[in-house]
PDB file of C-alpha atoms and ligand atoms in Angstrom:
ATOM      1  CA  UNK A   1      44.130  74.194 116.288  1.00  0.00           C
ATOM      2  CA  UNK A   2      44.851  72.109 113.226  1.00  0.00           C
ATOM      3  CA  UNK A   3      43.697  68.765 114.787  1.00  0.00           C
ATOM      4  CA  UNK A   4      41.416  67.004 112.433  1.00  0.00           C
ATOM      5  CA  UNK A   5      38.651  65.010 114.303  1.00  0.00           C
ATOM      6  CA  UNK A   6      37.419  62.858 111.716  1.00  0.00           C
ATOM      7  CA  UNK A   7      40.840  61.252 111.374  1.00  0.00           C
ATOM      8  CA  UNK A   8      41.104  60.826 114.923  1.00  0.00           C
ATOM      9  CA  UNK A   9      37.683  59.685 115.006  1.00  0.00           C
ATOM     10  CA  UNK A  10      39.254  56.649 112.488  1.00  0.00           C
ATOM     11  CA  UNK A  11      42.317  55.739 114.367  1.00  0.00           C
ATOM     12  CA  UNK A  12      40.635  53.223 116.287  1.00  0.00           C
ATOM     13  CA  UNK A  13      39.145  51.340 113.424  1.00  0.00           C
ATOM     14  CA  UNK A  14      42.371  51.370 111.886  1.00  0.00           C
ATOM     15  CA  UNK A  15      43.850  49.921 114.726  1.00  0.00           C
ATOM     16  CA  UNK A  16      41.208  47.302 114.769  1.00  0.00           C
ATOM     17  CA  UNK A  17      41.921  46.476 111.212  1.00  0.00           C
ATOM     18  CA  UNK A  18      45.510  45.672 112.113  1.00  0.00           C
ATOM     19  CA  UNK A  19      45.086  44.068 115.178  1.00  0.00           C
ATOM     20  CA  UNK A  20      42.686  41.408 113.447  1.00  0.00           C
ATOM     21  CA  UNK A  21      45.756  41.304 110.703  1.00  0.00           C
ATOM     22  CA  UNK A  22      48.562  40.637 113.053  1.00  0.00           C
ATOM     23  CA  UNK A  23      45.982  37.807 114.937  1.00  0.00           C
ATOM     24  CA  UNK A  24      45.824  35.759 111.508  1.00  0.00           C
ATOM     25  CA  UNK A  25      49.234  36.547 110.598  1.00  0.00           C
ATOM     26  CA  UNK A  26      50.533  34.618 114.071  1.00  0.00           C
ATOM     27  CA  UNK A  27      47.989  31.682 112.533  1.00  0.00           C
ATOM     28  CA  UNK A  28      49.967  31.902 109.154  1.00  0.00           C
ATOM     29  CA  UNK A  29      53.069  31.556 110.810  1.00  0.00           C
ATOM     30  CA  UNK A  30      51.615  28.792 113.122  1.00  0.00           C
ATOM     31  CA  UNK A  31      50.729  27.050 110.076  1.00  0.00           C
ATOM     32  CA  UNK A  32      54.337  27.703 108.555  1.00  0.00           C
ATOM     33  CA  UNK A  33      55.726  26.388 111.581  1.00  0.00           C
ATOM     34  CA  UNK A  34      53.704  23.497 112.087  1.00  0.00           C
ATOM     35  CA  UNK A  35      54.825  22.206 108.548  1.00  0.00           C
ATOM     36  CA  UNK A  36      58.676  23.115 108.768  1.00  0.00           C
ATOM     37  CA  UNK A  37      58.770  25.824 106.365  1.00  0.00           C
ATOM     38  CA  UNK A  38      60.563  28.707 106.447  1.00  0.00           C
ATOM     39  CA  UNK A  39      58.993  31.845 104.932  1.00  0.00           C
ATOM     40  CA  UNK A  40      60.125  35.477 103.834  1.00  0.00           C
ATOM     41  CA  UNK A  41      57.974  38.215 102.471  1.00  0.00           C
ATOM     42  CA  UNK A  42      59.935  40.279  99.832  1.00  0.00           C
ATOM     43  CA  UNK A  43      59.168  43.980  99.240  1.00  0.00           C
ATOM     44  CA  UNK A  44      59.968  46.696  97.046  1.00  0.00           C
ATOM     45  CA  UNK A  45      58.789  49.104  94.895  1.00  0.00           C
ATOM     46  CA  UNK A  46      57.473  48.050  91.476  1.00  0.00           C
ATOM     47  CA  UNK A  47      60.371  47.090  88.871  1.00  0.00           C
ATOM     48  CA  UNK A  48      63.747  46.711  91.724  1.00  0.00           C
ATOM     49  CA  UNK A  49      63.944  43.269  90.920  1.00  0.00           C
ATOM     50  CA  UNK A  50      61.640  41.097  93.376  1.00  0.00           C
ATOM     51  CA  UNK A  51      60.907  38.361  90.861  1.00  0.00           C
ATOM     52  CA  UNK A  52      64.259  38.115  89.149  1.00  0.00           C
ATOM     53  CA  UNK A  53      65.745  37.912  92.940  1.00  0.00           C
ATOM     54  CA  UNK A  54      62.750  35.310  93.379  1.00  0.00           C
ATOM     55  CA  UNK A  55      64.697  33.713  89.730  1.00  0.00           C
ATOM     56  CA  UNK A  56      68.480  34.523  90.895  1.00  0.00           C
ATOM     57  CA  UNK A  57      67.691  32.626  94.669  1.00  0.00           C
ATOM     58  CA  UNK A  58      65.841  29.498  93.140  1.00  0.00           C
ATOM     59  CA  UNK A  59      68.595  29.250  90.965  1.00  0.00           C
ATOM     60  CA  UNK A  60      71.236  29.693  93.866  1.00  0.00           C
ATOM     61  CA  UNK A  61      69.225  26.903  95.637  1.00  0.00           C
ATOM     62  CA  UNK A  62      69.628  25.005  92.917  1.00  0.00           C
ATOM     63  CA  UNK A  63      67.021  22.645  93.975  1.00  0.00           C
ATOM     64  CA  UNK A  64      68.684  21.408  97.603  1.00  0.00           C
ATOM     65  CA  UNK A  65      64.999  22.849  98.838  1.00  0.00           C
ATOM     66  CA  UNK A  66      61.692  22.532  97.939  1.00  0.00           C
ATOM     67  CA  UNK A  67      60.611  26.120  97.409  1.00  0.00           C
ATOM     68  CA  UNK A  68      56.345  27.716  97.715  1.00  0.00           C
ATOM     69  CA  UNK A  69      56.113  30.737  95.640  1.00  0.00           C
ATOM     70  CA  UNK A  70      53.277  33.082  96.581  1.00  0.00           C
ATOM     71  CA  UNK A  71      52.930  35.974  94.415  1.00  0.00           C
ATOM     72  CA  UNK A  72      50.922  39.335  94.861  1.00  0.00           C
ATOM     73  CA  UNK A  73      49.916  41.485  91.785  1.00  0.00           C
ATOM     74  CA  UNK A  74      47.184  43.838  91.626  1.00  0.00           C
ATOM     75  CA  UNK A  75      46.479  42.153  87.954  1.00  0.00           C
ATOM     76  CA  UNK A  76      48.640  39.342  86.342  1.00  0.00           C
ATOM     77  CA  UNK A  77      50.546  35.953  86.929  1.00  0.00           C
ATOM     78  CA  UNK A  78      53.321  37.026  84.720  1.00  0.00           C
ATOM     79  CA  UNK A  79      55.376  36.475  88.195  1.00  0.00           C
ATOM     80  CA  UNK A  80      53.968  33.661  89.807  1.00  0.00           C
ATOM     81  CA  UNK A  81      54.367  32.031  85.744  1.00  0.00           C
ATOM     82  CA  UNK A  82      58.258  33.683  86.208  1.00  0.00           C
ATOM     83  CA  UNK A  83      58.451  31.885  90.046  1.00  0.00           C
ATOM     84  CA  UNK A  84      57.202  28.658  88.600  1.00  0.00           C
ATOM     85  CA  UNK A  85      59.201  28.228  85.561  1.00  0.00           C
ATOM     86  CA  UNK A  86      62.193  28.928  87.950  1.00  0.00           C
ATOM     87  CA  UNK A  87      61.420  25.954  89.734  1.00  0.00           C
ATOM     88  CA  UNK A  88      59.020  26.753  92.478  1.00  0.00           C
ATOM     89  CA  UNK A  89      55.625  25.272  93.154  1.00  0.00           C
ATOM     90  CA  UNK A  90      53.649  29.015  92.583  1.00  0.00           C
ATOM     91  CA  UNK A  91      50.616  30.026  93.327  1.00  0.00           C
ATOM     92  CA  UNK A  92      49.148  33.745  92.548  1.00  0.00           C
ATOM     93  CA  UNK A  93      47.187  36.238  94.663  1.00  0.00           C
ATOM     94  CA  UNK A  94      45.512  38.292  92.292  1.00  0.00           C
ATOM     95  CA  UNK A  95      44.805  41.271  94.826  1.00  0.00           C
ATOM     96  CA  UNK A  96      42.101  43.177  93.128  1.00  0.00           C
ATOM     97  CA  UNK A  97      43.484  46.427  93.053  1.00  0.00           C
ATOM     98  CA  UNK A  98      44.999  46.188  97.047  1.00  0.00           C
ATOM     99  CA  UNK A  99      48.303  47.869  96.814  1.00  0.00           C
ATOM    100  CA  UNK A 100      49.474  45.465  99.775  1.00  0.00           C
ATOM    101  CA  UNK A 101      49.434  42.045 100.815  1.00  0.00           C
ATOM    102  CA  UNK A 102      47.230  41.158 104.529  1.00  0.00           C
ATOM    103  CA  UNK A 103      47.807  37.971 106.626  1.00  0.00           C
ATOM    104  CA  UNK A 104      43.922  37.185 104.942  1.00  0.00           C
ATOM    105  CA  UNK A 105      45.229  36.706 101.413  1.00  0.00           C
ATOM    106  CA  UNK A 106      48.253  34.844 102.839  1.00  0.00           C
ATOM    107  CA  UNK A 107      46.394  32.814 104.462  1.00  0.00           C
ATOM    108  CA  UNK A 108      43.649  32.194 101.620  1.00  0.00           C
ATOM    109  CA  UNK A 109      46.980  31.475  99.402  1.00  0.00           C
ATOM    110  CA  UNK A 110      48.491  28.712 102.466  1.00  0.00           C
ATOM    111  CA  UNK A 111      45.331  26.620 101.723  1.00  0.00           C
ATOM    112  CA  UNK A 112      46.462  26.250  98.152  1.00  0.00           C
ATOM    113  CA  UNK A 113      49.714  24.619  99.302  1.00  0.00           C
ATOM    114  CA  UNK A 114      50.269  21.107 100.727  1.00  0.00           C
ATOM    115  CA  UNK A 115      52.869  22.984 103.075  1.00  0.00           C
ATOM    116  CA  UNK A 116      55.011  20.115 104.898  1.00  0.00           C
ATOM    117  CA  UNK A 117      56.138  18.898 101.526  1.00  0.00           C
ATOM    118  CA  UNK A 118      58.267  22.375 101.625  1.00  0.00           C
ATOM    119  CA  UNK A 119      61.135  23.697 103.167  1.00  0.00           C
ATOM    120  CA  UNK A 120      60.976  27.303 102.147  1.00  0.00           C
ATOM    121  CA  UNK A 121      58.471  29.982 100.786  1.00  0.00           C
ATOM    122  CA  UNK A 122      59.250  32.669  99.210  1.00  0.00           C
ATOM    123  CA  UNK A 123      56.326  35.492  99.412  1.00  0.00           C
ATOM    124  CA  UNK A 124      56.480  38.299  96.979  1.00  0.00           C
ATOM    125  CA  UNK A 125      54.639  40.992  98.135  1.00  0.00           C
ATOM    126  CA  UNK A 126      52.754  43.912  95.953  1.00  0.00           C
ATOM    127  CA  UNK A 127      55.463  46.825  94.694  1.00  0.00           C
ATOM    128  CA  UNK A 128      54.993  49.709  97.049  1.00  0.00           C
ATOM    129  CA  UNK A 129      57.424  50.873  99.202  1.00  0.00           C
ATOM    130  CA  UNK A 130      54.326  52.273 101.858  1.00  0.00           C
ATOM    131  CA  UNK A 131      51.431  50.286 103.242  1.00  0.00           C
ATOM    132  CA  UNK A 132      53.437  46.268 103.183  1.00  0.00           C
ATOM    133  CA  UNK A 133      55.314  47.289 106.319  1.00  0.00           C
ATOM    134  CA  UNK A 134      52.325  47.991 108.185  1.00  0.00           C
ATOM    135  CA  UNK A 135      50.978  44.241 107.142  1.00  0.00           C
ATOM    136  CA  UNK A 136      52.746  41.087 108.220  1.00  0.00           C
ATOM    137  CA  UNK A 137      52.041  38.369 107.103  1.00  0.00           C
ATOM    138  CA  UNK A 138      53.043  35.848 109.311  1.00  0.00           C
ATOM    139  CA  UNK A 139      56.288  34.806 107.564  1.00  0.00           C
ATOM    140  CA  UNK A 140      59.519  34.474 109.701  1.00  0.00           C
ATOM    141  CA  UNK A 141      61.685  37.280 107.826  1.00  0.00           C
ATOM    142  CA  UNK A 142      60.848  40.438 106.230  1.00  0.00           C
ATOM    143  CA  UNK A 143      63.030  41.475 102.987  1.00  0.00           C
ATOM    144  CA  UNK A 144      63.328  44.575 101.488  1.00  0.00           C
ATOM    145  CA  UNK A 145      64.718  44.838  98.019  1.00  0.00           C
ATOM    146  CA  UNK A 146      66.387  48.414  97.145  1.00  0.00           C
ATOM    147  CA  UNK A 147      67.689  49.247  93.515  1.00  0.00           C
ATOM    148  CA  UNK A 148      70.351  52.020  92.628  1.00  0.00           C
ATOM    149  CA  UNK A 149      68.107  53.042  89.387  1.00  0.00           C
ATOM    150  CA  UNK A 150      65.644  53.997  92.157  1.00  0.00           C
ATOM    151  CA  UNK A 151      68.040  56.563  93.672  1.00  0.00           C
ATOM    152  CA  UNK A 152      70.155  57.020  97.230  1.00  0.00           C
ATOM    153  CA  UNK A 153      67.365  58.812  99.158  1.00  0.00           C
ATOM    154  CA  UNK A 154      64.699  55.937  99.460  1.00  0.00           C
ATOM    155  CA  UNK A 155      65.840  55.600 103.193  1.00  0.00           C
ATOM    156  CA  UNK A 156      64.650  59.301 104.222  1.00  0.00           C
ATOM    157  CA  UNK A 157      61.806  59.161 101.986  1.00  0.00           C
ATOM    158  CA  UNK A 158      60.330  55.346 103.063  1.00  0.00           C
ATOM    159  CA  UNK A 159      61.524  55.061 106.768  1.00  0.00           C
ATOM    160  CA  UNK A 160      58.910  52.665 107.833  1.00  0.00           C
ATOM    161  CA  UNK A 161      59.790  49.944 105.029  1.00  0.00           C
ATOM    162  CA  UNK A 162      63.426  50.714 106.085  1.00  0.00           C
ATOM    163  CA  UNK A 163      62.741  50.265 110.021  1.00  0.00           C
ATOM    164  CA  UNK A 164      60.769  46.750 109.789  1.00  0.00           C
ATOM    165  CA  UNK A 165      62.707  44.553 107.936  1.00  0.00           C
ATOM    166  CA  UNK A 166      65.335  41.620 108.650  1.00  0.00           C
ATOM    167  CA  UNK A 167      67.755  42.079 105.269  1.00  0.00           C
ATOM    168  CA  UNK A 168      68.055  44.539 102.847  1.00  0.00           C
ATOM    169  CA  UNK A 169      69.155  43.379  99.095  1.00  0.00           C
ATOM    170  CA  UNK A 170      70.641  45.717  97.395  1.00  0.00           C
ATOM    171  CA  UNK A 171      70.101  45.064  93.825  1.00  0.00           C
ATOM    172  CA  UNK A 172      71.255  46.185  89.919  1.00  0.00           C
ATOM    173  CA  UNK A 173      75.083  47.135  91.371  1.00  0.00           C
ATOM    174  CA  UNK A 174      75.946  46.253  88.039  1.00  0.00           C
ATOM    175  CA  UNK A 175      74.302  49.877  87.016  1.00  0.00           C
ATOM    176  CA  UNK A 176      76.217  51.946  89.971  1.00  0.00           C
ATOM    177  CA  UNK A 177      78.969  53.424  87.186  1.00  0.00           C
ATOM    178  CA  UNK A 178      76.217  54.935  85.332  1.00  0.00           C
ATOM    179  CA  UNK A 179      73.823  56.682  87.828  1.00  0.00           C
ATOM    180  CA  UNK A 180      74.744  59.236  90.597  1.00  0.00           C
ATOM    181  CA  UNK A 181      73.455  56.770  93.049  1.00  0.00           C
ATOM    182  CA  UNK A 182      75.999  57.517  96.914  1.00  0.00           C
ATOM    183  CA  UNK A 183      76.126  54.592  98.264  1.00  0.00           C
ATOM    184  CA  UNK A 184      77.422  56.171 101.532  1.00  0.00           C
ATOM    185  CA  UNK A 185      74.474  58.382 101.675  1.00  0.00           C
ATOM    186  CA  UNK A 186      72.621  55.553 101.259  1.00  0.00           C
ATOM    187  CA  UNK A 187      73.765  53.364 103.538  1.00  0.00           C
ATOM    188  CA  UNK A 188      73.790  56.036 106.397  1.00  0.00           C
ATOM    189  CA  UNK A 189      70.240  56.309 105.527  1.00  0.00           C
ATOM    190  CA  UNK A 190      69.960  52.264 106.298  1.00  0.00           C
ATOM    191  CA  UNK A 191      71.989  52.721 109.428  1.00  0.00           C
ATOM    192  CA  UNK A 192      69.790  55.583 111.405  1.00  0.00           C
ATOM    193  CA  UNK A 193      67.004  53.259 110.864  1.00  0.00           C
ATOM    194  CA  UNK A 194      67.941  49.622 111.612  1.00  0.00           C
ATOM    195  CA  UNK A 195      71.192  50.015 112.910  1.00  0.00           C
ATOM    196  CA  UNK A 196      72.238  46.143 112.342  1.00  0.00           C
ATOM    197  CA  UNK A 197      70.933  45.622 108.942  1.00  0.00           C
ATOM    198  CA  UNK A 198      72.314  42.670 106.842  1.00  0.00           C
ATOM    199  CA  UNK A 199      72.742  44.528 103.213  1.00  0.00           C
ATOM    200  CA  UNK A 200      73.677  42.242 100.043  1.00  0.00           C
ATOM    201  CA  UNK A 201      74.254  44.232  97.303  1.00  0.00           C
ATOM    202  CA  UNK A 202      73.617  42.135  94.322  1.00  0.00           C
ATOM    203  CA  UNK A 203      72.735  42.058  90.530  1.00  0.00           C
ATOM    204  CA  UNK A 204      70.636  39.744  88.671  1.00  0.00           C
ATOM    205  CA  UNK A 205      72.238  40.622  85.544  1.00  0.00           C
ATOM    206  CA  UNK A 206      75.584  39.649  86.802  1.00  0.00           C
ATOM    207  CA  UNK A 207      74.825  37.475  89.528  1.00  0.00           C
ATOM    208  CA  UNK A 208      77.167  39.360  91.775  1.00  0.00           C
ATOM    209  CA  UNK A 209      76.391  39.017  95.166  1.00  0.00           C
ATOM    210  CA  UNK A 210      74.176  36.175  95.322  1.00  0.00           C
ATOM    211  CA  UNK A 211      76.023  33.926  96.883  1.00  0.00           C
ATOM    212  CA  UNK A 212      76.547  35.879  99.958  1.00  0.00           C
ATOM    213  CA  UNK A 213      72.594  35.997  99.770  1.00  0.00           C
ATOM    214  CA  UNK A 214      71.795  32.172  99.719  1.00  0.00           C
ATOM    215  CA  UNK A 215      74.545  31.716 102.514  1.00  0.00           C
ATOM    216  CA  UNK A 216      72.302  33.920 104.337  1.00  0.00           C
ATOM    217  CA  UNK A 217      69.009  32.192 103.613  1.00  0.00           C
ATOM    218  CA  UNK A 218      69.842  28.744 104.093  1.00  0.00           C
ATOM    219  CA  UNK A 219      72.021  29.273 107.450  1.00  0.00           C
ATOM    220  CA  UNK A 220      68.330  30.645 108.559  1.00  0.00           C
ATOM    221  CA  UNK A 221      66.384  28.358 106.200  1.00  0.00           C
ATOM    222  CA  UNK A 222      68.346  24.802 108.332  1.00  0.00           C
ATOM    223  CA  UNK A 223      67.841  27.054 111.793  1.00  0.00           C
ATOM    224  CA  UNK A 224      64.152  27.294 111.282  1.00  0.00           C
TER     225      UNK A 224
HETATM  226 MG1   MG B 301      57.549  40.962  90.275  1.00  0.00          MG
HETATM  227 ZN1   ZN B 302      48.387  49.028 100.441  1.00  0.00          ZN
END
């Protein structure tokens, strides 16, 4: 008998904790909604790439939208600064140490835009590859951003950041001939966990890929 009451004692708090989360996050996207803008929250582990994507994507736009930036760092604006001199109207969730964006800070962040003058926000989440997939925010599409530096076995490892997302970038390609990185092992990984996964493997450096990737986002960006 290994069972451990005290945690079991907490699962229903933690539940609560959620269910209040996913209750503002269906306000956020009410909100997002209401104005006409479409929204994606962008995850990853720290240094894959989520702000230069954030760059590569504003530049793919190249300004046919007007673009929110929302970003999450435990400390600094160095990426909402990054997001803004790219183009985007930013603004910058200093989390306090929370290794995660909530629906709460999302929604403290909404207030700071006059939404219906965009067409597209682009949130980018805290770098962790654990607790974001267990928070939505309220936006319409979940992102995950995967690097090969980071290695072929983040699938097995992370399986709940794998399962609950809508496209998977694939980014830094342009390193593949110089890491042991299997991109079959990889992608089976991807495929026993969301079987129909978009993938876009990409690189900032190159700007290989990206094209495929804004297809993508405005074909959903004019649906929404
Ligand atoms: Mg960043
Ligand atoms: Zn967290």
């Amino acid at each position: 008998m290994t069972q451990n009451s005290s945690s079991s004692r907490n699962i229903p708090v933690v539940e609560k904790i959620l269910n209040a989360n996913e209750q503002l996050a269906s306000e956020n996207r009410q909100r997002l909604d209401q104005a006409g803008v479409f929204g994606i929250n962008i995850m990853a582990s720290p240094g894959a790439g989520k702000t230069s994507v954030i760059e590569k994507t504003l530049a793919g736009l190249g300004g046919r939208f007007k673009v929110a930036a929302i970003d999450g760092d435990v400390a600094t604006s160095i990426d909402a600064d990054r997001a803004a001199a790219a183009g985007a109207t930013a603004v910058q969730i200093n989390t306090g140490g929370e290794c995660h964006l909530d629906a709460v800070m999302l929604r403290g962040a909404l207030q700071q835009l006059d939404l219906p003058q965009f067409d597209l926000l682009l949130v980018e989440n805290v770098g962790n590859l654990i607790c974001p997939a267990n928070f939505q925010l309220g936006t319409h599409k979940n992102i995950l951003i995967a690097s090969v530096p980071e290695g072929d076995d983040k699938p097995y490892k992370y399986p709940g950041m794998y399962r609950g997302v809508d496209a998977l970038i694939i980014n830094k390609i342009d390193l593949l001939p110089y890491i042991p990185f299997k991109m079959d092992y990889f992608r089976k990984g991807v495929q026993l966990l969301n079987p129909d996964l978009v993938t876009f493997p990409v690189s900032c450096m190159t700007g290989e890929g990206f094209a495929d990737w804004i297809t993508w986002l405005v074909a959903h960006l004019q649906k929404a």
